[in-house]
Tab-separated table of C-alpha atoms in Angstrom:
chain	number	residue	atom	x	y	z
A	1	UNK	CA	18.397	-73.112	133.320
A	2	UNK	CA	17.832	-76.676	132.233
A	3	UNK	CA	16.382	-78.021	129.049
A	4	UNK	CA	14.084	-80.158	131.147
A	5	UNK	CA	12.502	-77.021	132.577
A	6	UNK	CA	12.187	-75.308	129.214
A	7	UNK	CA	8.745	-74.211	128.050
A	8	UNK	CA	6.995	-76.473	125.527
A	9	UNK	CA	8.889	-76.547	122.250
A	10	UNK	CA	5.749	-76.071	120.177
A	11	UNK	CA	6.593	-72.378	119.976
A	12	UNK	CA	9.616	-71.134	118.061
A	13	UNK	CA	12.568	-70.310	120.285
A	14	UNK	CA	12.994	-66.592	120.931
A	15	UNK	CA	15.944	-64.688	119.557
A	16	UNK	CA	18.013	-62.340	121.709
A	17	UNK	CA	18.998	-58.816	120.582
A	18	UNK	CA	22.478	-60.225	119.815
A	19	UNK	CA	21.181	-62.904	117.425
A	20	UNK	CA	22.521	-61.269	114.255
A	21	UNK	CA	25.911	-60.704	115.876
A	22	UNK	CA	26.169	-64.366	116.936
A	23	UNK	CA	25.453	-65.494	113.389
A	24	UNK	CA	27.936	-63.005	111.940
A	25	UNK	CA	30.549	-64.391	114.346
A	26	UNK	CA	29.858	-67.916	113.055
A	27	UNK	CA	28.177	-69.263	116.193
A	28	UNK	CA	26.612	-72.685	116.262
A	29	UNK	CA	23.191	-71.936	117.726
A	30	UNK	CA	21.203	-74.224	120.010
A	31	UNK	CA	17.765	-74.027	121.617
A	32	UNK	CA	18.021	-73.426	125.365
A	33	UNK	CA	15.217	-72.594	127.807
A	34	UNK	CA	13.012	-71.222	125.040
A	35	UNK	CA	15.769	-69.170	123.394
A	36	UNK	CA	18.136	-69.707	120.539
A	37	UNK	CA	21.629	-69.132	121.922
A	38	UNK	CA	25.241	-69.738	120.821
A	39	UNK	CA	26.525	-73.160	121.911
A	40	UNK	CA	29.993	-72.238	120.731
A	41	UNK	CA	31.765	-70.110	118.123
A	42	UNK	CA	34.327	-71.337	115.559
A	43	UNK	CA	37.119	-71.285	118.192
A	44	UNK	CA	35.365	-74.166	120.003
A	45	UNK	CA	34.454	-74.759	123.633
A	46	UNK	CA	37.948	-75.608	124.929
A	47	UNK	CA	39.520	-72.487	123.396
A	48	UNK	CA	36.620	-70.317	124.615
A	49	UNK	CA	36.918	-71.803	128.095
A	50	UNK	CA	40.683	-71.231	128.312
A	51	UNK	CA	40.342	-67.715	126.923
A	52	UNK	CA	37.942	-66.889	129.765
A	53	UNK	CA	40.416	-68.152	132.369
A	54	UNK	CA	43.339	-66.311	130.766
A	55	UNK	CA	41.813	-63.110	129.345
A	56	UNK	CA	38.106	-62.272	129.026
A	57	UNK	CA	35.042	-63.639	127.264
A	58	UNK	CA	31.716	-62.146	126.306
A	59	UNK	CA	28.588	-64.255	126.865
A	60	UNK	CA	25.041	-63.437	125.804
A	61	UNK	CA	22.886	-64.178	128.842
A	62	UNK	CA	19.871	-62.190	127.645
A	63	UNK	CA	17.666	-65.223	128.233
A	64	UNK	CA	17.863	-64.645	131.979
A	65	UNK	CA	14.915	-62.938	133.631
A	66	UNK	CA	15.507	-59.341	134.720
A	67	UNK	CA	12.947	-57.594	136.902
A	68	UNK	CA	12.574	-54.866	139.492
A	69	UNK	CA	10.573	-55.458	142.647
A	70	UNK	CA	9.611	-52.113	144.126
A	71	UNK	CA	7.566	-50.690	146.935
A	72	UNK	CA	7.725	-49.875	150.582
A	73	UNK	CA	9.327	-52.681	152.577
A	74	UNK	CA	10.407	-54.592	149.439
A	75	UNK	CA	13.680	-55.787	150.994
A	76	UNK	CA	11.995	-56.970	154.163
A	77	UNK	CA	9.052	-58.521	152.340
A	78	UNK	CA	11.121	-60.591	149.924
A	79	UNK	CA	12.671	-62.267	152.967
A	80	UNK	CA	9.405	-64.231	153.244
A	81	UNK	CA	10.427	-66.095	150.054
A	82	UNK	CA	14.242	-66.341	150.304
A	83	UNK	CA	16.634	-67.301	153.156
A	84	UNK	CA	19.210	-64.558	152.502
A	85	UNK	CA	19.386	-61.428	154.643
A	86	UNK	CA	18.030	-58.771	152.289
A	87	UNK	CA	16.563	-56.257	154.761
A	88	UNK	CA	20.097	-55.228	155.743
A	89	UNK	CA	21.567	-55.436	152.242
A	90	UNK	CA	23.392	-52.203	151.420
A	91	UNK	CA	22.522	-50.082	148.435
A	92	UNK	CA	24.402	-51.120	145.276
A	93	UNK	CA	25.195	-54.533	146.716
A	94	UNK	CA	24.095	-57.908	145.423
A	95	UNK	CA	23.337	-61.135	147.244
A	96	UNK	CA	22.868	-64.640	145.887
A	97	UNK	CA	19.814	-66.476	147.189
A	98	UNK	CA	17.106	-69.021	146.400
A	99	UNK	CA	13.335	-68.842	146.026
A	100	UNK	CA	12.065	-71.612	148.308
A	101	UNK	CA	8.992	-73.843	148.282
A	102	UNK	CA	6.980	-74.531	151.443
A	103	UNK	CA	9.099	-77.639	152.126
A	104	UNK	CA	12.398	-75.767	151.700
A	105	UNK	CA	13.039	-77.120	148.187
A	106	UNK	CA	14.671	-74.692	145.769
A	107	UNK	CA	12.275	-73.281	143.142
A	108	UNK	CA	15.011	-71.184	141.536
A	109	UNK	CA	18.224	-69.408	142.440
A	110	UNK	CA	18.663	-65.706	141.856
A	111	UNK	CA	20.701	-62.532	142.365
A	112	UNK	CA	19.140	-59.727	144.421
A	113	UNK	CA	20.546	-56.179	144.278
A	114	UNK	CA	19.347	-53.186	146.266
A	115	UNK	CA	19.100	-50.288	143.843
A	116	UNK	CA	19.900	-46.683	144.777
A	117	UNK	CA	17.233	-43.994	144.764
A	118	UNK	CA	14.475	-42.670	146.948
A	119	UNK	CA	12.115	-45.587	146.286
A	120	UNK	CA	12.894	-48.983	147.698
A	121	UNK	CA	13.691	-51.203	144.735
A	122	UNK	CA	15.352	-54.586	144.280
A	123	UNK	CA	16.787	-55.799	140.998
A	124	UNK	CA	16.174	-59.541	140.612
A	125	UNK	CA	17.994	-61.700	138.053
A	126	UNK	CA	16.476	-65.183	137.733
A	127	UNK	CA	16.998	-68.221	135.505
A	128	UNK	CA	15.462	-68.241	132.047
A	129	UNK	CA	13.588	-71.522	132.325
A	130	UNK	CA	11.978	-70.565	135.630
A	131	UNK	CA	11.298	-66.887	135.017
A	132	UNK	CA	7.567	-66.983	134.253
A	133	UNK	CA	6.967	-69.172	137.296
A	134	UNK	CA	9.181	-66.927	139.467
A	135	UNK	CA	7.428	-63.736	138.362
A	136	UNK	CA	4.013	-65.323	139.007
A	137	UNK	CA	5.143	-66.419	142.484
A	138	UNK	CA	6.478	-62.955	143.356
A	139	UNK	CA	3.260	-61.258	142.199
A	140	UNK	CA	1.091	-63.734	144.058
A	141	UNK	CA	3.064	-63.763	147.309
A	142	UNK	CA	3.978	-60.078	147.437
A	143	UNK	CA	0.862	-58.330	146.108
A	144	UNK	CA	1.713	-55.119	148.022
A	145	UNK	CA	4.782	-54.648	145.827
A	146	UNK	CA	5.125	-53.893	142.140
A	147	UNK	CA	7.069	-56.193	139.853
A	148	UNK	CA	8.241	-54.818	136.526
A	149	UNK	CA	9.777	-57.259	134.110
A	150	UNK	CA	12.597	-55.656	132.128
A	151	UNK	CA	11.785	-57.335	128.819
A	152	UNK	CA	13.361	-54.459	126.894
A	153	UNK	CA	16.844	-55.190	128.183
A	154	UNK	CA	19.545	-57.621	127.127
A	155	UNK	CA	22.169	-59.033	129.499
A	156	UNK	CA	25.833	-59.394	128.567
A	157	UNK	CA	28.354	-61.175	130.778
A	158	UNK	CA	32.022	-60.199	130.502
A	159	UNK	CA	34.132	-62.680	132.450
A	160	UNK	CA	37.809	-63.222	133.063
A	161	UNK	CA	40.916	-61.612	134.599
A	162	UNK	CA	41.012	-58.972	131.822
A	163	UNK	CA	37.280	-58.151	132.060
A	164	UNK	CA	37.777	-55.035	134.189
A	165	UNK	CA	40.483	-53.645	131.913
A	166	UNK	CA	38.327	-54.230	128.852
A	167	UNK	CA	35.202	-52.734	130.419
A	168	UNK	CA	37.196	-49.681	131.527
A	169	UNK	CA	37.938	-48.828	127.893
A	170	UNK	CA	34.218	-48.775	127.034
A	171	UNK	CA	32.765	-47.262	130.234
A	172	UNK	CA	35.505	-44.797	131.071
A	173	UNK	CA	33.617	-42.880	133.756
A	174	UNK	CA	32.987	-46.014	135.827
A	175	UNK	CA	35.401	-46.415	138.778
A	176	UNK	CA	35.953	-50.164	138.773
A	177	UNK	CA	38.635	-50.062	141.473
A	178	UNK	CA	36.036	-49.033	144.055
A	179	UNK	CA	33.585	-51.690	142.884
A	180	UNK	CA	33.931	-54.981	144.788
A	181	UNK	CA	32.701	-58.352	143.663
A	182	UNK	CA	28.908	-58.421	144.208
A	183	UNK	CA	28.872	-54.650	143.837
A	184	UNK	CA	26.554	-52.810	141.423
A	185	UNK	CA	26.688	-49.496	139.574
A	186	UNK	CA	24.518	-47.569	137.150
A	187	UNK	CA	26.463	-46.408	134.103
A	188	UNK	CA	25.814	-44.650	130.833
A	189	UNK	CA	26.456	-45.872	127.310
A	190	UNK	CA	25.495	-43.696	124.318
A	191	UNK	CA	23.014	-41.794	126.439
A	192	UNK	CA	21.238	-44.844	127.800
A	193	UNK	CA	21.363	-46.380	131.275
A	194	UNK	CA	23.307	-49.551	131.924
A	195	UNK	CA	23.197	-51.696	135.063
A	196	UNK	CA	26.658	-53.045	135.778
A	197	UNK	CA	26.953	-55.852	138.309
A	198	UNK	CA	30.341	-57.228	139.310
A	199	UNK	CA	29.361	-60.867	139.370
A	200	UNK	CA	29.288	-63.919	137.197
A	201	UNK	CA	29.153	-67.638	136.756
A	202	UNK	CA	32.725	-68.613	135.913
A	203	UNK	CA	34.699	-68.215	139.154
A	204	UNK	CA	36.596	-65.319	137.582
A	205	UNK	CA	36.305	-61.594	138.126
A	206	UNK	CA	33.693	-60.251	135.771
A	207	UNK	CA	30.563	-58.260	135.082
A	208	UNK	CA	26.982	-58.754	134.031
A	209	UNK	CA	25.778	-55.724	132.119
A	210	UNK	CA	22.109	-55.010	131.552
A	211	UNK	CA	21.621	-52.888	128.443
A	212	UNK	CA	18.573	-51.635	126.498
A	213	UNK	CA	17.904	-54.029	123.594
A	214	UNK	CA	18.737	-51.515	120.860
A	215	UNK	CA	22.205	-50.877	122.341
A	216	UNK	CA	23.086	-54.510	123.043
A	217	UNK	CA	24.859	-55.054	119.741
A	218	UNK	CA	26.855	-51.772	119.821
A	219	UNK	CA	27.926	-52.522	123.407
A	220	UNK	CA	28.920	-56.093	122.559
A	221	UNK	CA	30.859	-54.883	119.532
A	222	UNK	CA	32.642	-52.222	121.581
A	223	UNK	CA	33.698	-54.861	124.125
A	224	UNK	CA	34.696	-57.375	121.444
A	225	UNK	CA	36.876	-54.691	119.852
A	226	UNK	CA	39.189	-54.988	122.848
A	227	UNK	CA	42.050	-57.338	121.907
A	228	UNK	CA	41.612	-59.446	125.065
A	229	UNK	CA	37.880	-60.091	124.589
A	230	UNK	CA	36.459	-62.991	122.560
A	231	UNK	CA	32.932	-64.409	122.375
A	232	UNK	CA	32.076	-67.601	124.253
A	233	UNK	CA	28.978	-69.794	124.160
A	234	UNK	CA	26.807	-71.846	126.480
A	235	UNK	CA	29.102	-74.886	126.349
A	236	UNK	CA	32.024	-72.907	127.800
A	237	UNK	CA	29.702	-71.243	130.302
A	238	UNK	CA	28.743	-74.711	131.525
A	239	UNK	CA	32.296	-76.093	131.776
A	240	UNK	CA	33.479	-72.893	133.512
A	241	UNK	CA	30.739	-72.961	136.146
A	242	UNK	CA	31.332	-76.678	136.752
A	243	UNK	CA	35.047	-76.038	137.414
A	244	UNK	CA	33.985	-73.195	139.735
A	245	UNK	CA	31.663	-75.588	141.613
A	246	UNK	CA	28.586	-73.454	140.898
A	247	UNK	CA	25.113	-74.979	140.708
A	248	UNK	CA	23.089	-75.166	137.504
A	249	UNK	CA	19.400	-74.977	138.319
A	250	UNK	CA	17.474	-78.015	137.103
A	251	UNK	CA	20.574	-80.168	137.496
A	252	UNK	CA	22.449	-79.510	140.767
A	253	UNK	CA	19.545	-77.677	142.354
A	254	UNK	CA	15.827	-78.308	142.072
A	255	UNK	CA	12.607	-78.504	144.090
A	256	UNK	CA	13.829	-81.693	145.790
A	257	UNK	CA	17.048	-80.119	147.138
A	258	UNK	CA	17.318	-77.642	149.994
A	259	UNK	CA	20.029	-74.969	150.227
A	260	UNK	CA	21.910	-76.703	153.069
A	261	UNK	CA	22.421	-80.032	151.314
A	262	UNK	CA	23.296	-78.068	148.170
A	263	UNK	CA	26.226	-76.558	150.070
A	264	UNK	CA	24.663	-73.101	149.977
A	265	UNK	CA	24.341	-72.571	153.749
A	266	UNK	CA	26.822	-69.695	153.382
A	267	UNK	CA	24.106	-67.762	151.553
A	268	UNK	CA	21.702	-67.971	154.518
A	269	UNK	CA	22.101	-64.924	156.762
A	270	UNK	CA	22.891	-65.369	160.470
A	271	UNK	CA	19.753	-63.502	161.517
A	272	UNK	CA	17.693	-65.636	159.142
A	273	UNK	CA	19.101	-68.870	160.614
A	274	UNK	CA	18.080	-67.763	164.086
A	275	UNK	CA	14.737	-66.162	163.302
A	276	UNK	CA	13.502	-68.022	160.222
A	277	UNK	CA	10.519	-66.489	158.477
A	278	UNK	CA	11.151	-68.136	155.115
A	279	UNK	CA	9.564	-71.229	153.532
A	280	UNK	CA	10.930	-74.546	154.759
A	281	UNK	CA	12.554	-73.027	157.846
A	282	UNK	CA	11.971	-76.148	159.965
A	283	UNK	CA	13.750	-78.423	157.473
A	284	UNK	CA	16.562	-75.954	156.906
A	285	UNK	CA	17.101	-75.278	160.610
A	286	UNK	CA	17.215	-79.022	161.300
A	287	UNK	CA	19.727	-79.500	158.470
A	288	UNK	CA	21.866	-76.646	159.821
A	289	UNK	CA	21.776	-78.034	163.357
A	290	UNK	CA	22.204	-81.752	162.756
A	291	UNK	CA	23.763	-81.758	159.306
A	292	UNK	CA	21.845	-82.701	156.161
A	293	UNK	CA	21.283	-86.343	155.149
A	294	UNK	CA	23.118	-85.775	151.883
A	295	UNK	CA	25.524	-83.186	150.545
A	296	UNK	CA	26.647	-81.814	147.221
A	297	UNK	CA	30.319	-82.681	146.626
A	298	UNK	CA	32.962	-82.488	143.939
A	299	UNK	CA	33.830	-85.762	142.207
A	300	UNK	CA	36.924	-86.857	140.305
A	301	UNK	CA	36.289	-89.867	138.028
A	302	UNK	CA	39.400	-91.980	137.374
A	303	UNK	CA	40.643	-92.234	133.808
A	304	UNK	CA	39.827	-89.917	130.916
A	305	UNK	CA	36.157	-90.548	130.174
A	306	UNK	CA	33.694	-88.008	131.597
A	307	UNK	CA	30.852	-89.291	133.774
A	308	UNK	CA	27.579	-87.545	133.060
A	309	UNK	CA	24.494	-86.385	134.915
A	310	UNK	CA	22.427	-89.291	136.262
A	311	UNK	CA	25.290	-91.720	136.869
A	312	UNK	CA	24.790	-93.612	140.140
A	313	UNK	CA	27.464	-93.622	142.872
A	314	UNK	CA	27.968	-96.743	144.996
A	315	UNK	CA	29.688	-97.279	148.355
A	316	UNK	CA	32.374	-100.017	148.608
A	317	UNK	CA	29.630	-102.477	149.680
A	318	UNK	CA	27.750	-101.809	146.444
A	319	UNK	CA	24.920	-99.784	147.980
A	320	UNK	CA	23.871	-96.765	145.881
A	321	UNK	CA	24.572	-93.708	148.047
A	322	UNK	CA	24.440	-90.902	145.521
A	323	UNK	CA	24.134	-89.638	141.996
A	324	UNK	CA	25.974	-87.300	139.652
A	325	UNK	CA	24.059	-84.102	138.841
A	326	UNK	CA	26.614	-82.412	136.526
A	327	UNK	CA	29.552	-84.037	134.830
A	328	UNK	CA	31.924	-83.190	132.058
A	329	UNK	CA	35.449	-82.441	131.046
A	330	UNK	CA	37.595	-79.772	132.692
A	331	UNK	CA	39.720	-77.943	130.114
A	332	UNK	CA	41.750	-76.317	132.923
A	333	UNK	CA	42.604	-79.628	134.632
A	334	UNK	CA	42.517	-81.723	131.410
A	335	UNK	CA	40.487	-84.401	133.122
A	336	UNK	CA	36.873	-85.363	133.808
A	337	UNK	CA	35.153	-83.655	136.753
A	338	UNK	CA	31.659	-83.909	138.209
A	339	UNK	CA	29.381	-82.769	141.008
A	340	UNK	CA	26.690	-84.763	142.716
A	341	UNK	CA	24.866	-85.580	145.906
A	342	UNK	CA	26.103	-88.293	148.280
A	343	UNK	CA	24.965	-89.473	151.715
A	344	UNK	CA	26.698	-87.244	154.272
A	345	UNK	CA	28.777	-90.128	155.659
A	346	UNK	CA	30.570	-90.275	152.307
A	347	UNK	CA	30.888	-86.525	151.770
A	348	UNK	CA	34.534	-86.376	152.840
A	349	UNK	CA	37.380	-85.522	150.464
A	350	UNK	CA	39.417	-88.628	149.686
A	351	UNK	CA	36.545	-91.109	149.957
A	352	UNK	CA	36.460	-93.444	146.950
A	353	UNK	CA	33.113	-94.403	145.420
A	354	UNK	CA	32.283	-96.428	142.357
A	355	UNK	CA	30.227	-95.532	139.308
A	356	UNK	CA	29.672	-97.341	136.032
A	357	UNK	CA	30.232	-96.171	132.483
A	358	UNK	CA	29.136	-98.347	129.568
A	359	UNK	CA	28.996	-101.395	131.869
A	360	UNK	CA	32.497	-100.892	133.258
A	361	UNK	CA	33.325	-99.821	136.820
A	362	UNK	CA	34.908	-96.384	137.302
A	363	UNK	CA	36.459	-95.258	140.596
A	364	UNK	CA	35.267	-91.809	141.675
A	365	UNK	CA	37.020	-89.780	144.362
A	366	UNK	CA	35.106	-87.311	146.503
A	367	UNK	CA	36.798	-83.910	146.524
A	368	UNK	CA	36.119	-80.394	147.756
A	369	UNK	CA	34.725	-77.625	145.562
A	370	UNK	CA	35.616	-75.612	143.604
A	371	UNK	CA	37.891	-77.537	141.235
A	372	UNK	CA	39.522	-74.293	140.094
A	373	UNK	CA	39.963	-71.584	142.772
A	374	UNK	CA	37.712	-68.535	142.528
A	375	UNK	CA	39.494	-65.316	141.603
A	376	UNK	CA	36.864	-62.735	142.477
A	377	UNK	CA	37.840	-59.092	142.868
A	378	UNK	CA	37.594	-58.127	146.525
A	379	UNK	CA	38.196	-54.398	146.227
A	380	UNK	CA	41.460	-52.502	146.513
A	381	UNK	CA	42.085	-53.627	150.111
A	382	UNK	CA	39.761	-56.590	150.140
A	383	UNK	CA	37.713	-54.701	152.701
A	384	UNK	CA	34.494	-54.261	150.829
A	385	UNK	CA	32.612	-57.411	151.668
A	386	UNK	CA	29.066	-56.884	152.799
B	1	UNK	CA	37.086	-99.789	94.930
B	2	UNK	CA	39.006	-96.649	95.838
B	3	UNK	CA	38.350	-93.562	97.924
B	4	UNK	CA	36.101	-93.201	100.937
B	5	UNK	CA	32.607	-94.559	101.405
B	6	UNK	CA	30.236	-92.866	103.827
B	7	UNK	CA	27.324	-93.717	106.131
B	8	UNK	CA	24.296	-91.603	106.978
B	9	UNK	CA	25.739	-91.387	110.507
B	10	UNK	CA	28.692	-89.447	109.032
B	11	UNK	CA	31.272	-92.205	109.404
B	12	UNK	CA	33.717	-93.019	106.639
B	13	UNK	CA	35.309	-96.250	105.504
B	14	UNK	CA	38.448	-96.376	103.365
B	15	UNK	CA	39.255	-99.844	102.063
B	16	UNK	CA	42.852	-100.867	101.404
B	17	UNK	CA	43.045	-104.543	100.290
B	18	UNK	CA	40.697	-106.389	102.660
B	19	UNK	CA	41.142	-103.970	105.544
B	20	UNK	CA	38.867	-100.967	106.090
B	21	UNK	CA	39.988	-97.825	107.917
B	22	UNK	CA	37.028	-96.416	109.876
B	23	UNK	CA	36.620	-92.868	111.142
B	24	UNK	CA	34.203	-89.958	111.326
B	25	UNK	CA	33.796	-87.237	108.720
B	26	UNK	CA	34.780	-83.604	109.022
B	27	UNK	CA	31.088	-82.742	109.281
B	28	UNK	CA	30.707	-85.199	112.182
B	29	UNK	CA	33.667	-83.785	114.119
B	30	UNK	CA	32.410	-80.230	113.596
B	31	UNK	CA	29.021	-81.244	115.002
B	32	UNK	CA	30.563	-82.950	118.034
B	33	UNK	CA	32.798	-80.044	118.973
B	34	UNK	CA	35.990	-80.485	120.982
B	35	UNK	CA	36.612	-84.210	121.504
B	36	UNK	CA	38.132	-85.135	124.871
B	37	UNK	CA	38.006	-88.942	124.957
B	38	UNK	CA	37.630	-91.804	122.485
B	39	UNK	CA	36.738	-95.292	123.679
B	40	UNK	CA	37.753	-97.961	121.179
B	41	UNK	CA	37.094	-101.728	121.128
B	42	UNK	CA	39.832	-104.317	121.672
B	43	UNK	CA	41.542	-105.689	118.556
B	44	UNK	CA	40.153	-109.105	117.718
B	45	UNK	CA	36.571	-108.205	118.544
B	46	UNK	CA	34.033	-109.124	115.866
B	47	UNK	CA	31.283	-106.642	115.111
B	48	UNK	CA	28.189	-106.837	112.959
B	49	UNK	CA	27.159	-103.916	110.787
B	50	UNK	CA	25.171	-101.463	112.929
B	51	UNK	CA	26.585	-102.735	116.211
B	52	UNK	CA	27.991	-100.238	118.705
B	53	UNK	CA	31.701	-99.929	117.905
B	54	UNK	CA	33.194	-96.931	119.710
B	55	UNK	CA	32.228	-93.952	121.849
B	56	UNK	CA	33.388	-90.396	121.285
B	57	UNK	CA	33.106	-87.977	124.196
B	58	UNK	CA	33.063	-84.275	123.474
B	59	UNK	CA	33.093	-81.679	126.253
B	60	UNK	CA	29.322	-81.674	126.274
B	61	UNK	CA	28.144	-85.188	125.423
B	62	UNK	CA	28.921	-88.800	124.524
B	63	UNK	CA	28.232	-90.049	120.980
B	64	UNK	CA	28.108	-93.684	119.917
B	65	UNK	CA	29.774	-94.840	116.726
B	66	UNK	CA	28.156	-97.852	115.010
B	67	UNK	CA	29.968	-100.313	112.786
B	68	UNK	CA	29.516	-99.184	109.163
B	69	UNK	CA	30.239	-102.742	107.983
B	70	UNK	CA	30.728	-106.158	109.601
B	71	UNK	CA	34.212	-107.400	110.399
B	72	UNK	CA	36.935	-108.046	112.924
B	73	UNK	CA	38.776	-105.188	114.615
B	74	UNK	CA	42.404	-105.405	113.434
B	75	UNK	CA	43.996	-102.295	114.905
B	76	UNK	CA	42.970	-99.245	116.887
B	77	UNK	CA	44.478	-95.761	116.755
B	78	UNK	CA	46.477	-95.706	120.011
B	79	UNK	CA	47.407	-92.054	119.566
B	80	UNK	CA	43.813	-91.063	120.375
B	81	UNK	CA	44.341	-92.105	123.981
B	82	UNK	CA	46.653	-89.165	124.619
B	83	UNK	CA	45.496	-86.935	121.734
B	84	UNK	CA	41.737	-87.373	121.180
B	85	UNK	CA	41.733	-83.948	119.506
B	86	UNK	CA	43.332	-85.556	116.430
B	87	UNK	CA	39.780	-86.533	115.481
B	88	UNK	CA	38.904	-82.820	115.345
B	89	UNK	CA	42.070	-81.801	113.557
B	90	UNK	CA	42.391	-84.556	110.940
B	91	UNK	CA	39.309	-86.761	110.995
B	92	UNK	CA	40.112	-88.404	107.660
B	93	UNK	CA	43.837	-88.619	108.373
B	94	UNK	CA	45.674	-88.994	111.692
B	95	UNK	CA	42.358	-88.984	113.544
B	96	UNK	CA	41.173	-92.343	112.180
B	97	UNK	CA	39.543	-94.626	114.770
B	98	UNK	CA	40.270	-98.262	113.878
B	99	UNK	CA	40.633	-100.791	111.098
B	100	UNK	CA	38.278	-103.677	110.363
B	101	UNK	CA	38.940	-106.843	108.351
B	102	UNK	CA	36.050	-106.771	105.894
B	103	UNK	CA	33.697	-109.762	106.180
B	104	UNK	CA	31.532	-109.057	103.179
B	105	UNK	CA	32.669	-106.595	100.545
B	106	UNK	CA	29.115	-106.283	99.242
B	107	UNK	CA	28.197	-104.338	102.384
B	108	UNK	CA	30.372	-101.536	101.048
B	109	UNK	CA	27.985	-101.176	98.109
B	110	UNK	CA	25.292	-99.955	100.504
B	111	UNK	CA	27.446	-97.006	101.564
B	112	UNK	CA	27.574	-93.656	99.776
B	113	UNK	CA	30.419	-92.547	97.564
B	114	UNK	CA	31.771	-89.024	97.927
B	115	UNK	CA	29.307	-87.403	95.507
B	116	UNK	CA	26.351	-89.113	97.130
B	117	UNK	CA	27.572	-88.111	100.606
B	118	UNK	CA	28.008	-84.499	99.528
B	119	UNK	CA	24.453	-84.501	98.181
B	120	UNK	CA	23.273	-86.119	101.421
B	121	UNK	CA	24.957	-83.371	103.480
B	122	UNK	CA	23.258	-80.710	101.382
B	123	UNK	CA	19.877	-82.399	101.701
B	124	UNK	CA	20.299	-82.426	105.489
B	125	UNK	CA	20.779	-78.670	105.322
């Protein structure tokens, strides 16, 4: 999802089905990954960010790639490209994983859901900037399966502690209490099928709702009619995911990073660790066994000035031992925060490193992630984890 | 000379006697979005027109402010250290950045008056 991975800018950016609504709401639009999307609305990024943490925000994430991979053995076959355990993924459950290159580098990160029904089908949600490359890879590597790209659907994220209450007023027949985080349900809105996933990119409870293009605006308007729901743009989406310690592809994750050093070992299934069968298994197994050479960590720059992506991190002896991959300001903590990769020997909370900003030294403390605790919904008794 | 003068970088200068108050325009603050940190030079520093003078950090990015005229930094707006959002709220008022002792009043002639700046904003679309 990075600008640097965006398609050539010679073509006009695409508009999403919510384009007219964004403009009516006074959004400041920005090109992103080949699309024109709201950067922020008149409320501004800090207000949008805080509203998401306190109530609920609506984000247009229609730029993301939605597709269905279907065919006999789809769940088992996709395991040849990703390190997550998908063969044993339950119906209507979602797992986070990564498409890997031969050397174990991350080509993209994605959400994989096993859909209900007689046919074996997986719903894949991938990043906008990588979607053409991802779809080509899936078709090339899994020719026995069918990949249908859902270009006729928009994607709306509703995120925040009031998201479930707001969604319940619009989709009244949906039982949200029985739907855990990383759960999935089909729903109906004005006679058309919605895909409702309880997931998100903010660290809060929330939903990503796939909706046919022609119903995207009515659905967004119905959600925005709830008093606790306000629109939020890409800038708030970025500051929210940074506080939640979540990776942004093209920045914190790319083809040079493997899932273990990225701190994503939790997403590699136990069976997969033991048996392998995915690209880069040798590198990933070695990293799991002996520890990776570098690790993604949280970083707290001293003072009030944010440190940005690319800033070098030095050990006390002056040696460069890491680099910031995402940095900005945390509205929740009212201070600068960052993430980056450091040599494993320095990846301990409390270690102090040094960076430079405009030719002045800045102390940077290594800290654990996330910066703001996750508040995912775990089901009525917290029992529903798969 | 009275009133504000403007640069094409959307900075303003308001001259009172031989001291110029420097800040950014309402258009500039709206483009930057929520401002979270302002780095200002030390009083006493001499700057030439066009030299880097201050840095404004919004949530998303850092933006450099260049000296609209040459001069010596007289005072900086200390309130921005704890309340950088004043630049968003009152860019031409409480959100001023610093004052400069004007070296050469003729440099002010190169800047736009309010009508010219308004026309410039419209031409930029």
